mmCIF file of C-alpha atoms in Angstrom:
data_model
loop_
_atom_site.group_PDB
_atom_site.id
_atom_site.type_symbol
_atom_site.label_atom_id
_atom_site.label_comp_id
_atom_site.label_asym_id
_atom_site.label_seq_id
_atom_site.Cartn_x
_atom_site.Cartn_y
_atom_site.Cartn_z
ATOM 1 C CA MET A 11 -100.013 11.427 101.333
ATOM 2 C CA MET A 12 -102.965 13.679 102.100
ATOM 3 C CA GLN A 13 -100.697 16.602 102.038
ATOM 4 C CA GLU A 14 -99.753 16.053 98.947
ATOM 5 C CA ARG A 15 -103.029 15.813 97.428
ATOM 6 C CA SER A 16 -104.027 18.794 99.170
ATOM 7 C CA LYS A 17 -101.863 20.663 97.451
ATOM 8 C CA LYS A 18 -102.037 19.147 94.397
ATOM 9 C CA GLU A 19 -105.593 20.145 94.540
ATOM 10 C CA GLU A 20 -105.155 23.517 95.630
ATOM 11 C CA SER A 21 -102.791 24.296 92.315
ATOM 12 C CA GLY A 22 -105.449 22.497 89.971
ATOM 13 C CA GLU A 23 -103.185 20.083 88.875
ATOM 14 C CA LYS A 24 -104.967 16.495 89.245
ATOM 15 C CA MET A 25 -103.846 13.528 91.040
ATOM 16 C CA LYS A 26 -103.393 10.708 88.921
ATOM 17 C CA GLU A 27 -105.622 7.583 90.155
ATOM 18 C CA TYR A 28 -103.153 5.150 88.301
ATOM 19 C CA GLU A 29 -99.496 4.285 87.995
ATOM 20 C CA ILE A 30 -97.151 3.164 84.996
ATOM 21 C CA GLY A 31 -94.083 0.953 85.494
ATOM 22 C CA LEU A 32 -91.433 0.178 83.271
ATOM 23 C CA TYR A 33 -89.834 -3.181 82.299
ATOM 24 C CA GLU A 34 -85.960 -2.899 83.455
ATOM 25 C CA LYS A 35 -85.283 -4.802 80.475
ATOM 26 C CA ALA A 36 -86.276 -1.751 77.858
ATOM 27 C CA MET A 37 -82.882 -0.076 79.746
ATOM 28 C CA ARG A 38 -79.485 -1.011 79.416
ATOM 29 C CA ASN A 39 -78.267 -3.891 81.226
ATOM 30 C CA THR A 40 -75.010 -1.789 82.134
ATOM 31 C CA LEU A 41 -76.871 0.643 84.197
ATOM 32 C CA SER A 42 -76.714 0.979 87.936
ATOM 33 C CA TRP A 43 -80.092 0.583 89.640
ATOM 34 C CA MET A 44 -79.484 4.341 90.672
ATOM 35 C CA GLU A 45 -79.070 5.315 86.839
ATOM 36 C CA LYS A 46 -82.141 2.773 85.807
ATOM 37 C CA LEU A 47 -84.464 4.538 88.542
ATOM 38 C CA ARG A 48 -83.348 7.801 87.299
ATOM 39 C CA CYS A 49 -83.694 6.700 83.746
ATOM 40 C CA ALA A 50 -87.286 5.668 84.225
ATOM 41 C CA LYS A 51 -87.995 9.130 86.447
ATOM 42 C CA ASP A 52 -87.033 11.231 83.393
ATOM 43 C CA CYS A 53 -89.226 9.448 80.939
ATOM 44 C CA GLY A 54 -92.320 10.038 83.410
ATOM 45 C CA TYR A 55 -92.591 6.542 84.949
ATOM 46 C CA ASP A 56 -93.851 5.753 88.090
ATOM 47 C CA TYR A 57 -91.929 2.413 89.085
ATOM 48 C CA VAL A 58 -89.988 0.026 88.057
ATOM 49 C CA GLU A 59 -90.541 -3.747 87.534
ATOM 50 C CA MET A 60 -87.484 -6.004 87.940
ATOM 51 C CA SER A 61 -86.247 -8.775 85.911
ATOM 52 C CA ILE A 62 -85.651 -12.222 87.313
ATOM 53 C CA ASP A 63 -85.082 -13.765 83.675
ATOM 54 C CA ALA A 64 -83.523 -16.913 82.856
ATOM 55 C CA THR A 65 -79.944 -15.803 82.697
ATOM 56 C CA ASP A 66 -77.111 -16.574 85.224
ATOM 57 C CA GLU A 67 -76.825 -13.060 86.198
ATOM 58 C CA LYS A 68 -80.276 -11.987 86.859
ATOM 59 C CA ILE A 69 -81.163 -15.333 88.707
ATOM 60 C CA GLN A 70 -78.108 -14.956 91.028
ATOM 61 C CA ARG A 71 -80.465 -11.981 92.333
ATOM 62 C CA ILE A 72 -82.538 -14.145 94.092
ATOM 63 C CA PHE A 73 -79.562 -14.872 96.596
ATOM 64 C CA MET A 74 -78.705 -11.095 96.721
ATOM 65 C CA GLU A 75 -76.820 -9.805 100.019
ATOM 66 C CA LYS A 76 -77.661 -7.548 102.502
ATOM 67 C CA LYS A 77 -75.051 -4.802 100.935
ATOM 68 C CA GLU A 78 -76.879 -4.455 97.085
ATOM 69 C CA LYS A 79 -80.263 -4.709 98.979
ATOM 70 C CA LYS A 80 -79.383 -1.628 100.601
ATOM 71 C CA GLN A 81 -78.013 0.136 97.629
ATOM 72 C CA ILE A 82 -81.060 -0.392 95.774
ATOM 73 C CA MET A 83 -82.870 0.958 98.695
ATOM 74 C CA GLU A 84 -80.927 4.010 98.568
ATOM 75 C CA ALA A 85 -81.548 4.610 95.660
ATOM 76 C CA ILE A 86 -84.979 3.980 95.737
ATOM 77 C CA PHE A 87 -85.353 6.589 98.439
ATOM 78 C CA GLU A 88 -82.861 9.158 96.255
ATOM 79 C CA THR A 89 -84.750 9.155 93.156
ATOM 80 C CA GLY A 90 -88.287 8.797 94.389
ATOM 81 C CA ILE A 91 -88.829 5.983 92.272
ATOM 82 C CA PRO A 92 -89.570 2.485 93.880
ATOM 83 C CA VAL A 93 -88.909 -0.897 92.302
ATOM 84 C CA GLY A 94 -92.694 -1.864 92.255
ATOM 85 C CA SER A 95 -93.509 -5.240 90.451
ATOM 86 C CA MET A 96 -91.070 -8.022 89.783
ATOM 87 C CA SER A 97 -90.934 -10.764 86.216
ATOM 88 C CA VAL A 98 -90.029 -13.546 87.253
ATOM 89 C CA SER A 99 -89.379 -14.996 83.500
ATOM 90 C CA ALA A 100 -86.757 -17.213 84.556
ATOM 91 C CA LEU A 101 -89.604 -20.129 84.778
ATOM 92 C CA THR A 102 -89.808 -20.075 81.261
ATOM 93 C CA LYS A 103 -86.232 -22.103 81.292
ATOM 94 C CA TYR A 104 -87.125 -23.562 84.655
ATOM 95 C CA ALA A 105 -90.712 -24.594 84.296
ATOM 96 C CA LEU A 106 -92.678 -25.393 87.578
ATOM 97 C CA GLY A 107 -94.239 -28.289 85.316
ATOM 98 C CA ASP A 108 -91.241 -29.575 83.717
ATOM 99 C CA PRO A 109 -90.861 -33.387 83.502
ATOM 100 C CA SER A 110 -87.238 -33.812 85.083
ATOM 101 C CA GLU A 111 -87.662 -33.454 89.044
ATOM 102 C CA SER A 112 -84.671 -31.258 89.420
ATOM 103 C CA VAL A 113 -85.869 -28.658 86.940
ATOM 104 C CA ARG A 114 -89.450 -28.402 89.020
ATOM 105 C CA GLN A 115 -87.030 -27.577 92.102
ATOM 106 C CA LYS A 116 -84.872 -25.375 90.772
ATOM 107 C CA ALA A 117 -88.453 -23.798 89.507
ATOM 108 C CA VAL A 118 -89.624 -23.594 93.083
ATOM 109 C CA GLU A 119 -86.817 -22.590 94.419
ATOM 110 C CA ILE A 120 -86.570 -19.080 92.098
ATOM 111 C CA ALA A 121 -90.129 -18.274 92.423
ATOM 112 C CA GLU A 122 -89.736 -18.989 96.339
ATOM 113 C CA LYS A 123 -86.681 -16.765 96.786
ATOM 114 C CA SER A 124 -87.874 -14.167 94.200
ATOM 115 C CA LEU A 125 -90.871 -13.905 96.797
ATOM 116 C CA GLU A 126 -88.145 -13.615 99.430
ATOM 117 C CA LEU A 127 -86.465 -10.712 98.046
ATOM 118 C CA ALA A 128 -89.686 -9.250 96.575
ATOM 119 C CA ALA A 129 -90.778 -9.036 100.279
ATOM 120 C CA ASP A 130 -87.064 -7.528 101.655
ATOM 121 C CA LEU A 131 -87.338 -4.714 98.786
ATOM 122 C CA GLY A 132 -90.876 -3.699 99.408
ATOM 123 C CA ILE A 133 -92.050 -5.463 96.161
ATOM 124 C CA ARG A 134 -95.842 -6.344 96.572
ATOM 125 C CA THR A 135 -96.721 -7.340 93.231
ATOM 126 C CA VAL A 136 -94.607 -10.495 91.469
ATOM 127 C CA MET A 137 -95.728 -12.048 88.354
ATOM 128 C CA ILE A 138 -94.942 -15.515 86.674
ATOM 129 C CA PRO A 139 -95.225 -16.909 83.444
ATOM 130 C CA GLY A 140 -98.155 -19.077 82.694
ATOM 131 C CA TYR A 141 -96.642 -21.776 81.373
ATOM 132 C CA ASP A 142 -96.904 -25.537 82.561
ATOM 133 C CA ILE A 143 -93.845 -25.923 80.167
ATOM 134 C CA TYR A 144 -92.142 -24.227 77.490
ATOM 135 C CA TYR A 145 -88.963 -25.758 76.363
ATOM 136 C CA GLY A 146 -91.123 -29.041 75.611
ATOM 137 C CA LYS A 147 -94.510 -30.722 75.326
ATOM 138 C CA SER A 148 -97.857 -29.882 77.461
ATOM 139 C CA THR A 149 -99.167 -33.220 78.966
ATOM 140 C CA VAL A 150 -101.249 -34.619 81.696
ATOM 141 C CA GLU A 151 -98.004 -34.604 83.809
ATOM 142 C CA THR A 152 -97.161 -31.350 83.210
ATOM 143 C CA LYS A 153 -100.355 -29.621 84.438
ATOM 144 C CA LYS A 154 -100.438 -31.915 86.879
ATOM 145 C CA PHE A 155 -96.772 -30.968 88.329
ATOM 146 C CA PHE A 156 -97.677 -26.913 87.191
ATOM 147 C CA LEU A 157 -100.667 -27.054 89.607
ATOM 148 C CA GLU A 158 -99.117 -28.529 92.199
ATOM 149 C CA ASN A 159 -95.855 -26.303 92.365
ATOM 150 C CA VAL A 160 -97.915 -23.166 91.930
ATOM 151 C CA LYS A 161 -99.717 -23.993 94.887
ATOM 152 C CA LYS A 162 -96.669 -24.081 96.855
ATOM 153 C CA VAL A 163 -95.263 -21.038 95.585
ATOM 154 C CA THR A 164 -98.732 -19.828 96.466
ATOM 155 C CA GLU A 165 -98.250 -20.942 100.166
ATOM 156 C CA THR A 166 -94.851 -18.447 99.952
ATOM 157 C CA ALA A 167 -96.777 -15.566 99.093
ATOM 158 C CA GLU A 168 -99.573 -15.734 101.525
ATOM 159 C CA LYS A 169 -96.447 -15.827 104.127
ATOM 160 C CA LYS A 170 -94.968 -13.385 102.976
ATOM 161 C CA GLY A 171 -97.788 -10.990 102.099
ATOM 162 C CA ILE A 172 -97.207 -10.586 98.369
ATOM 163 C CA LEU A 173 -99.625 -10.770 95.356
ATOM 164 C CA VAL A 174 -98.739 -13.339 92.596
ATOM 165 C CA GLY A 175 -100.228 -12.756 88.826
ATOM 166 C CA PHE A 176 -99.965 -15.737 85.787
ATOM 167 C CA GLU A 177 -98.706 -13.476 82.946
ATOM 168 C CA THR A 178 -101.151 -14.520 79.762
ATOM 169 C CA MET A 179 -98.455 -16.041 77.550
ATOM 170 C CA GLU A 180 -97.744 -16.786 73.725
ATOM 171 C CA ASN A 181 -98.890 -20.517 73.448
ATOM 172 C CA ASN A 182 -102.355 -21.923 74.025
ATOM 173 C CA PHE A 183 -101.918 -23.144 77.783
ATOM 174 C CA MET A 184 -102.161 -19.806 79.076
ATOM 175 C CA ASN A 185 -102.661 -17.499 76.144
ATOM 176 C CA THR A 186 -105.970 -16.159 77.857
ATOM 177 C CA ILE A 187 -107.810 -14.854 80.644
ATOM 178 C CA GLY A 188 -110.167 -17.756 80.824
ATOM 179 C CA LYS A 189 -107.294 -20.026 80.967
ATOM 180 C CA ALA A 190 -105.586 -18.426 83.633
ATOM 181 C CA LEU A 191 -108.694 -17.994 85.576
ATOM 182 C CA HIS A 192 -108.914 -22.066 85.527
ATOM 183 C CA TYR A 193 -105.849 -22.543 87.526
ATOM 184 C CA VAL A 194 -106.654 -19.206 90.106
ATOM 185 C CA ASN A 195 -109.748 -20.814 90.866
ATOM 186 C CA MET A 196 -108.045 -24.326 91.116
ATOM 187 C CA VAL A 197 -105.740 -22.660 94.057
ATOM 188 C CA ASP A 198 -108.364 -20.442 95.466
ATOM 189 C CA SER A 199 -105.960 -18.063 97.042
ATOM 190 C CA PRO A 200 -106.357 -14.081 97.816
ATOM 191 C CA TYR A 201 -102.641 -14.384 97.054
ATOM 192 C CA LEU A 202 -102.761 -15.909 93.628
ATOM 193 C CA LYS A 203 -104.360 -13.445 90.739
ATOM 194 C CA ILE A 204 -103.888 -12.889 86.978
ATOM 195 C CA TYR A 205 -101.319 -10.483 85.372
ATOM 196 C CA PRO A 206 -102.488 -10.092 81.615
ATOM 197 C CA ASP A 207 -100.433 -8.991 78.565
ATOM 198 C CA ALA A 208 -102.335 -7.154 76.380
ATOM 199 C CA GLY A 209 -100.200 -8.106 73.421
ATOM 200 C CA ASN A 210 -100.559 -11.654 74.136
ATOM 201 C CA ILE A 211 -104.173 -11.606 74.729
ATOM 202 C CA THR A 212 -104.833 -9.778 71.484
ATOM 203 C CA ASN A 213 -102.570 -12.559 69.322
ATOM 204 C CA ALA A 214 -104.992 -15.128 71.048
ATOM 205 C CA ALA A 215 -107.997 -13.300 70.278
ATOM 206 C CA VAL A 216 -106.911 -12.839 66.789
ATOM 207 C CA GLU A 217 -105.981 -16.556 66.193
ATOM 208 C CA ASP A 218 -109.191 -18.099 68.059
ATOM 209 C CA GLN A 219 -111.433 -15.683 67.049
ATOM 210 C CA HIS A 220 -113.197 -14.083 70.120
ATOM 211 C CA ASP A 221 -113.499 -10.532 71.217
ATOM 212 C CA VAL A 222 -110.097 -9.666 73.388
ATOM 213 C CA CYS A 223 -112.107 -7.219 76.027
ATOM 214 C CA GLU A 224 -114.697 -9.997 76.717
ATOM 215 C CA ASP A 225 -112.039 -12.424 77.501
ATOM 216 C CA LEU A 226 -109.931 -9.638 79.550
ATOM 217 C CA SER A 227 -113.713 -9.352 81.286
ATOM 218 C CA LEU A 228 -113.696 -12.951 82.365
ATOM 219 C CA GLY A 229 -111.018 -11.679 84.937
ATOM 220 C CA LYS A 230 -112.780 -9.058 86.829
ATOM 221 C CA GLY A 231 -112.035 -9.409 90.727
ATOM 222 C CA LYS A 232 -108.555 -11.131 90.185
ATOM 223 C CA LEU A 233 -106.813 -9.098 87.906
ATOM 224 C CA ILE A 234 -103.873 -7.021 89.323
ATOM 225 C CA ALA A 235 -101.731 -5.146 86.770
ATOM 226 C CA LEU A 236 -101.834 -5.084 82.813
ATOM 227 C CA HIS A 237 -98.070 -5.735 80.953
ATOM 228 C CA LEU A 238 -98.949 -3.256 78.068
ATOM 229 C CA LYS A 239 -96.865 -4.521 75.204
ATOM 230 C CA GLU A 240 -97.629 -4.344 71.244
ATOM 231 C CA THR A 241 -97.950 -7.150 69.042
ATOM 232 C CA LYS A 242 -98.689 -8.046 65.386
ATOM 233 C CA PRO A 243 -100.087 -11.468 64.193
ATOM 234 C CA GLY A 244 -97.674 -14.211 65.566
ATOM 235 C CA ILE A 245 -95.062 -11.690 66.919
ATOM 236 C CA PHE A 246 -95.200 -11.479 70.391
ATOM 237 C CA ARG A 247 -91.700 -9.285 71.056
ATOM 238 C CA GLU A 248 -90.103 -6.068 69.700
ATOM 239 C CA VAL A 249 -93.099 -4.609 67.838
ATOM 240 C CA PRO A 250 -92.725 -0.646 68.474
ATOM 241 C CA PHE A 251 -95.103 0.550 70.314
ATOM 242 C CA LEU A 252 -98.456 1.888 67.689
ATOM 243 C CA THR A 253 -96.907 0.083 64.887
ATOM 244 C CA GLY A 254 -99.125 -3.203 65.734
ATOM 245 C CA HIS A 255 -102.704 -4.259 65.996
ATOM 246 C CA VAL A 256 -103.191 -4.065 69.701
ATOM 247 C CA GLU A 257 -106.598 -1.767 70.788
ATOM 248 C CA PHE A 258 -104.599 0.018 73.608
ATOM 249 C CA SER A 259 -107.691 2.481 74.144
ATOM 250 C CA ARG A 260 -110.133 -0.132 74.178
ATOM 251 C CA ILE A 261 -108.316 -3.020 76.370
ATOM 252 C CA ILE A 262 -107.075 -0.359 79.151
ATOM 253 C CA PHE A 263 -110.636 1.045 79.277
ATOM 254 C CA THR A 264 -111.651 -2.239 79.817
ATOM 255 C CA ALA A 265 -108.840 -3.149 82.396
ATOM 256 C CA TRP A 266 -109.774 0.333 83.990
ATOM 257 C CA GLU A 267 -113.292 -0.590 84.126
ATOM 258 C CA LEU A 268 -112.481 -3.482 85.970
ATOM 259 C CA GLY A 269 -110.485 -1.942 88.461
ATOM 260 C CA VAL A 270 -106.859 -2.395 86.796
ATOM 261 C CA ARG A 271 -104.991 0.870 88.023
ATOM 262 C CA ARG A 272 -101.372 -0.691 87.746
ATOM 263 C CA TYR A 273 -100.126 -0.687 83.764
ATOM 264 C CA VAL A 274 -96.216 -1.698 83.054
ATOM 265 C CA THR A 275 -94.945 -0.926 79.697
ATOM 266 C CA GLU A 276 -93.084 -3.893 78.351
ATOM 267 C CA LEU A 277 -90.318 -3.330 75.735
ATOM 268 C CA TRP A 278 -86.970 -4.566 75.186
ATOM 269 C CA ASP A 279 -83.699 -2.947 74.775
ATOM 270 C CA VAL A 280 -82.278 -4.669 71.822
ATOM 271 C CA GLY A 281 -79.048 -2.532 70.855
ATOM 272 C CA GLN A 282 -81.137 0.343 69.249
ATOM 273 C CA GLU A 283 -79.679 3.944 69.731
ATOM 274 C CA SER A 284 -83.003 4.970 70.230
ATOM 275 C CA TRP A 285 -83.940 2.961 73.485
ATOM 276 C CA LYS A 286 -84.289 5.709 75.687
ATOM 277 C CA GLU A 287 -86.510 7.437 73.529
ATOM 278 C CA ASP A 288 -88.726 4.510 72.564
ATOM 279 C CA ILE A 289 -88.886 4.037 76.690
ATOM 280 C CA CYS A 290 -89.877 7.788 76.741
ATOM 281 C CA PHE A 291 -92.571 7.293 73.978
ATOM 282 C CA ALA A 292 -94.481 4.271 75.478
ATOM 283 C CA ASN A 293 -95.138 6.434 78.525
ATOM 284 C CA GLN A 294 -96.398 9.104 76.881
ATOM 285 C CA SER A 295 -98.489 7.120 74.056
ATOM 286 C CA MET A 296 -100.072 5.113 77.207
ATOM 287 C CA ARG A 297 -100.365 7.952 79.135
ATOM 288 C CA TYR A 298 -102.459 10.046 76.824
ATOM 289 C CA ILE A 299 -104.842 6.784 76.492
ATOM 290 C CA LEU A 300 -105.056 6.798 80.225
ATOM 291 C CA ASP A 301 -105.491 10.440 81.110
ATOM 292 C CA LYS A 302 -108.176 10.101 78.619
ATOM 293 C CA ILE A 303 -109.676 7.101 80.351
ATOM 294 C CA GLN A 304 -109.417 9.338 83.898
ATOM 295 C CA GLU A 305 -110.629 12.386 82.681
ATOM 296 C CA LYS A 306 -113.893 10.702 81.386
ATOM 297 C CA THR A 307 -114.534 8.110 84.739
ATOM 298 C CA VAL A 308 -112.847 10.098 87.867
#
């Protein structure tokens, strides 16, 4: 690593003081891991964020056999692009605070097995959605169950040495840094932090009339990465980059000042022909901002 830094310094090329990852679901699901990592590399990304979503196909990954893990690791070594983080959005359907005991047990299993898979693949950051319950009503009981099960998941993270971060979501339960911090402080573990979503906290700020960067600053010392996602008021998904209302420059600058150096562009392949061009544009537009910030602050 020191040799690489020296060579770049000698050539006049500046070392990047940050990394940008690509959300796996931005790419065609039919691609192999080798093809996905090559796609990310082609578009200028540093790593890929694996998805464990609520589909049976993705949940089955938590029971991945050694042969498939080996194939992924071989793809990583060949491309030089790691699977650097994981999003366990399956905990939307199988919520940690669900009133049903069987659903909660399934949620804990998914979370804990995801952490075990992350450890096997060298993934150091796992994001879990900040929902006590999504398909149902949030109550005192669901919040209690959520806290109990987050503590269980955190114990597994502590054992595996993996950072878990709450994603700020689109409903009132955890749509701000302040709300996420409440649970982080109650669990009080060095392995449970916050992994905010720039688009979701922007929508919450607009709806509740507070400053998004003031909210973000509440997470000082507790932020492990930042999802870069475009939104519009009341619209949380599939908004093309730079066509919404997210103040990326201001939010990224604030995150940078708070020590965040890992960013993931979150977008989805929904069948559009321009899916790869959209991925490249997301990288280019966010790198432009990050490079400008690095020039001014490093």
